[in-house]
Amino acid sequence: VMMNKLIYQGRLTEDPVLNYTKNKNTPVVNFTLASDSKLKNEDGERITNFQRFTAYNERAEHIVKYYQKGQLMLVEASLEENYYLDKNHKKCKEVYGLVNEVHFCDGNKKEEKSVTESNSFEPPKPDNPDEAVLTEEVNNFSDDISDYDDFI
């Protein structure tokens, strides 16, 4: 058995917004966490890394309800890939974290707990990445991820 586990701590770059997949109306949230790297740029300032994440179902609803822009959170996720064609029909690959667990790191007055329920929805993997075609632009991440159930 292979292990695929990402543990990432960072601050939300924007308020999370709940969306729903098109065909199955599954709750989904896409968000980005920012964290400082140990690396520095030529001016001696730390480089900031940005990592994208997706959560489904109760976990997505929990994130939208209890987290806001700038809040520090710890995410346990698996790394996933999304293949699509950009507006110029060039094949692209995007890597993101599929959230398994989330944890508060800097306190939240509304609720202080973790969510660890299992996802009942996992996006399918294309059998052949060359056949996985999404027509949305690379910059429209939330639409790309919410289109997964189009492949089912």
PDB file of N, CA, C and O in Angstrom, residues 29-58:
ATOM      1  N   VAL A  29     -16.022  22.976  -1.386  1.00  0.00           N
ATOM      2  CA  VAL A  29     -15.346  24.252  -1.190  1.00  0.00           C
ATOM      3  C   VAL A  29     -13.915  24.107  -1.688  1.00  0.00           C
ATOM      4  O   VAL A  29     -13.267  23.095  -1.463  1.00  0.00           O
ATOM      5  N   ASN A  30     -13.457  25.105  -2.404  1.00  0.00           N
ATOM      6  CA  ASN A  30     -12.074  25.193  -2.872  1.00  0.00           C
ATOM      7  C   ASN A  30     -11.456  26.393  -2.177  1.00  0.00           C
ATOM      8  O   ASN A  30     -12.071  27.453  -2.104  1.00  0.00           O
ATOM      9  N   PHE A  31     -10.262  26.199  -1.645  1.00  0.00           N
ATOM     10  CA  PHE A  31      -9.610  27.296  -0.938  1.00  0.00           C
ATOM     11  C   PHE A  31      -8.105  27.177  -1.073  1.00  0.00           C
ATOM     12  O   PHE A  31      -7.582  26.131  -1.451  1.00  0.00           O
ATOM     13  N   THR A  32      -7.429  28.275  -0.772  1.00  0.00           N
ATOM     14  CA  THR A  32      -5.975  28.325  -0.847  1.00  0.00           C
ATOM     15  C   THR A  32      -5.419  28.716   0.506  1.00  0.00           C
ATOM     16  O   THR A  32      -5.934  29.631   1.153  1.00  0.00           O
ATOM     17  N   LEU A  33      -4.360  28.012   0.930  1.00  0.00           N
ATOM     18  CA  LEU A  33      -3.631  28.363   2.136  1.00  0.00           C
ATOM     19  C   LEU A  33      -2.276  28.927   1.756  1.00  0.00           C
ATOM     20  O   LEU A  33      -1.622  28.421   0.840  1.00  0.00           O
ATOM     21  N   ALA A  34      -1.867  29.974   2.453  1.00  0.00           N
ATOM     22  CA  ALA A  34      -0.558  30.596   2.239  1.00  0.00           C
ATOM     23  C   ALA A  34       0.327  30.283   3.439  1.00  0.00           C
ATOM     24  O   ALA A  34      -0.123  30.345   4.580  1.00  0.00           O
ATOM     25  N   SER A  35       1.585  29.946   3.157  1.00  0.00           N
ATOM     26  CA  SER A  35       2.546  29.704   4.239  1.00  0.00           C
ATOM     27  C   SER A  35       3.922  30.148   3.783  1.00  0.00           C
ATOM     28  O   SER A  35       4.238  30.128   2.599  1.00  0.00           O
ATOM     29  N   ASP A  36       4.731  30.578   4.745  1.00  0.00           N
ATOM     30  CA  ASP A  36       6.090  31.015   4.428  1.00  0.00           C
ATOM     31  C   ASP A  36       7.009  29.821   4.239  1.00  0.00           C
ATOM     32  O   ASP A  36       6.925  28.830   4.963  1.00  0.00           O
ATOM     33  N   SER A  37       7.883  29.953   3.270  1.00  0.00           N
ATOM     34  CA  SER A  37       8.905  28.944   3.008  1.00  0.00           C
ATOM     35  C   SER A  37      10.145  29.283   3.820  1.00  0.00           C
ATOM     36  O   SER A  37      10.321  30.403   4.291  1.00  0.00           O
ATOM     37  N   LYS A  38      11.029  28.326   3.963  1.00  0.00           N
ATOM     38  CA  LYS A  38      12.320  28.609   4.593  1.00  0.00           C
ATOM     39  C   LYS A  38      13.241  29.331   3.603  1.00  0.00           C
ATOM     40  O   LYS A  38      14.229  29.925   3.999  1.00  0.00           O
ATOM     41  N   LEU A  39      12.888  29.275   2.324  1.00  0.00           N
ATOM     42  CA  LEU A  39      13.689  29.933   1.294  1.00  0.00           C
ATOM     43  C   LEU A  39      13.433  31.436   1.299  1.00  0.00           C
ATOM     44  O   LEU A  39      12.338  31.888   1.633  1.00  0.00           O
ATOM     45  N   LYS A  40      14.431  32.184   0.890  1.00  0.00           N
ATOM     46  CA  LYS A  40      14.309  33.640   0.814  1.00  0.00           C
ATOM     47  C   LYS A  40      14.613  34.105  -0.604  1.00  0.00           C
ATOM     48  O   LYS A  40      15.372  33.483  -1.327  1.00  0.00           O
ATOM     49  N   ASN A  41      14.006  35.244  -0.966  1.00  0.00           N
ATOM     50  CA  ASN A  41      14.277  35.821  -2.280  1.00  0.00           C
ATOM     51  C   ASN A  41      15.561  36.643  -2.222  1.00  0.00           C
ATOM     52  O   ASN A  41      16.220  36.723  -1.178  1.00  0.00           O
ATOM     53  N   GLU A  42      15.906  37.290  -3.313  1.00  0.00           N
ATOM     54  CA  GLU A  42      17.157  38.063  -3.371  1.00  0.00           C
ATOM     55  C   GLU A  42      17.184  39.253  -2.416  1.00  0.00           C
ATOM     56  O   GLU A  42      18.243  39.752  -2.062  1.00  0.00           O
ATOM     57  N   ASP A  43      16.012  39.711  -1.965  1.00  0.00           N
ATOM     58  CA  ASP A  43      15.936  40.813  -0.995  1.00  0.00           C
ATOM     59  C   ASP A  43      15.984  40.317   0.452  1.00  0.00           C
ATOM     60  O   ASP A  43      15.864  41.117   1.387  1.00  0.00           O
ATOM     61  N   GLY A  44      16.107  39.002   0.645  1.00  0.00           N
ATOM     62  CA  GLY A  44      16.179  38.440   1.981  1.00  0.00           C
ATOM     63  C   GLY A  44      14.826  38.189   2.624  1.00  0.00           C
ATOM     64  O   GLY A  44      14.755  37.808   3.787  1.00  0.00           O
ATOM     65  N   GLU A  45      13.734  38.365   1.866  1.00  0.00           N
ATOM     66  CA  GLU A  45      12.387  38.130   2.396  1.00  0.00           C
ATOM     67  C   GLU A  45      11.985  36.684   2.127  1.00  0.00           C
ATOM     68  O   GLU A  45      12.316  36.123   1.085  1.00  0.00           O
ATOM     69  N   ARG A  46      11.271  36.105   3.093  1.00  0.00           N
ATOM     70  CA  ARG A  46      10.812  34.726   2.907  1.00  0.00           C
ATOM     71  C   ARG A  46       9.837  34.627   1.734  1.00  0.00           C
ATOM     72  O   ARG A  46       9.000  35.516   1.527  1.00  0.00           O
ATOM     73  N   ILE A  47       9.942  33.548   1.001  1.00  0.00           N
ATOM     74  CA  ILE A  47       9.051  33.282  -0.122  1.00  0.00           C
ATOM     75  C   ILE A  47       7.764  32.676   0.427  1.00  0.00           C
ATOM     76  O   ILE A  47       7.792  31.808   1.302  1.00  0.00           O
ATOM     77  N   THR A  48       6.618  33.137  -0.051  1.00  0.00           N
ATOM     78  CA  THR A  48       5.324  32.609   0.370  1.00  0.00           C
ATOM     79  C   THR A  48       4.875  31.548  -0.623  1.00  0.00           C
ATOM     80  O   THR A  48       4.900  31.762  -1.830  1.00  0.00           O
ATOM     81  N   ASN A  49       4.459  30.396  -0.092  1.00  0.00           N
ATOM     82  CA  ASN A  49       3.905  29.317  -0.911  1.00  0.00           C
ATOM     83  C   ASN A  49       2.383  29.354  -0.811  1.00  0.00           C
ATOM     84  O   ASN A  49       1.830  29.676   0.240  1.00  0.00           O
ATOM     85  N   PHE A  50       1.715  28.985  -1.900  1.00  0.00           N
ATOM     86  CA  PHE A  50       0.266  28.920  -1.938  1.00  0.00           C
ATOM     87  C   PHE A  50      -0.127  27.522  -2.378  1.00  0.00           C
ATOM     88  O   PHE A  50       0.331  27.048  -3.413  1.00  0.00           O
ATOM     89  N   GLN A  51      -0.983  26.858  -1.591  1.00  0.00           N
ATOM     90  CA  GLN A  51      -1.428  25.510  -1.927  1.00  0.00           C
ATOM     91  C   GLN A  51      -2.946  25.486  -1.983  1.00  0.00           C
ATOM     92  O   GLN A  51      -3.614  25.983  -1.078  1.00  0.00           O
ATOM     93  N   ARG A  52      -3.464  24.879  -3.046  1.00  0.00           N
ATOM     94  CA  ARG A  52      -4.915  24.784  -3.219  1.00  0.00           C
ATOM     95  C   ARG A  52      -5.444  23.496  -2.606  1.00  0.00           C
ATOM     96  O   ARG A  52      -4.779  22.461  -2.643  1.00  0.00           O
ATOM     97  N   PHE A  53      -6.676  23.580  -2.065  1.00  0.00           N
ATOM     98  CA  PHE A  53      -7.329  22.448  -1.437  1.00  0.00           C
ATOM     99  C   PHE A  53      -8.790  22.397  -1.851  1.00  0.00           C
ATOM    100  O   PHE A  53      -9.393  23.415  -2.175  1.00  0.00           O
ATOM    101  N   THR A  54      -9.367  21.186  -1.785  1.00  0.00           N
ATOM    102  CA  THR A  54     -10.785  20.970  -2.051  1.00  0.00           C
ATOM    103  C   THR A  54     -11.344  20.071  -0.955  1.00  0.00           C
ATOM    104  O   THR A  54     -10.711  19.082  -0.581  1.00  0.00           O
ATOM    105  N   ALA A  55     -12.528  20.424  -0.443  1.00  0.00           N
ATOM    106  CA  ALA A  55     -13.226  19.594   0.545  1.00  0.00           C
ATOM    107  C   ALA A  55     -14.670  19.407   0.086  1.00  0.00           C
ATOM    108  O   ALA A  55     -15.240  20.289  -0.563  1.00  0.00           O
ATOM    109  N   TYR A  56     -15.242  18.255   0.433  1.00  0.00           N
ATOM    110  CA  TYR A  56     -16.606  17.913   0.041  1.00  0.00           C
ATOM    111  C   TYR A  56     -17.486  17.674   1.262  1.00  0.00           C
ATOM    112  O   TYR A  56     -17.004  17.452   2.372  1.00  0.00           O
ATOM    113  N   ASN A  57     -18.774  17.684   1.022  1.00  0.00           N
ATOM    114  CA  ASN A  57     -19.807  17.283   1.981  1.00  0.00           C
ATOM    115  C   ASN A  57     -19.739  18.060   3.294  1.00  0.00           C
ATOM    116  O   ASN A  57     -19.581  19.269   3.262  1.00  0.00           O
ATOM    117  N   GLU A  58     -19.883  17.349   4.427  1.00  0.00           N
ATOM    118  CA  GLU A  58     -19.932  18.009   5.739  1.00  0.00           C
ATOM    119  C   GLU A  58     -18.659  18.801   6.014  1.00  0.00           C
ATOM    120  O   GLU A  58     -18.699  19.847   6.657  1.00  0.00           O
TER     121      GLU A  58
END
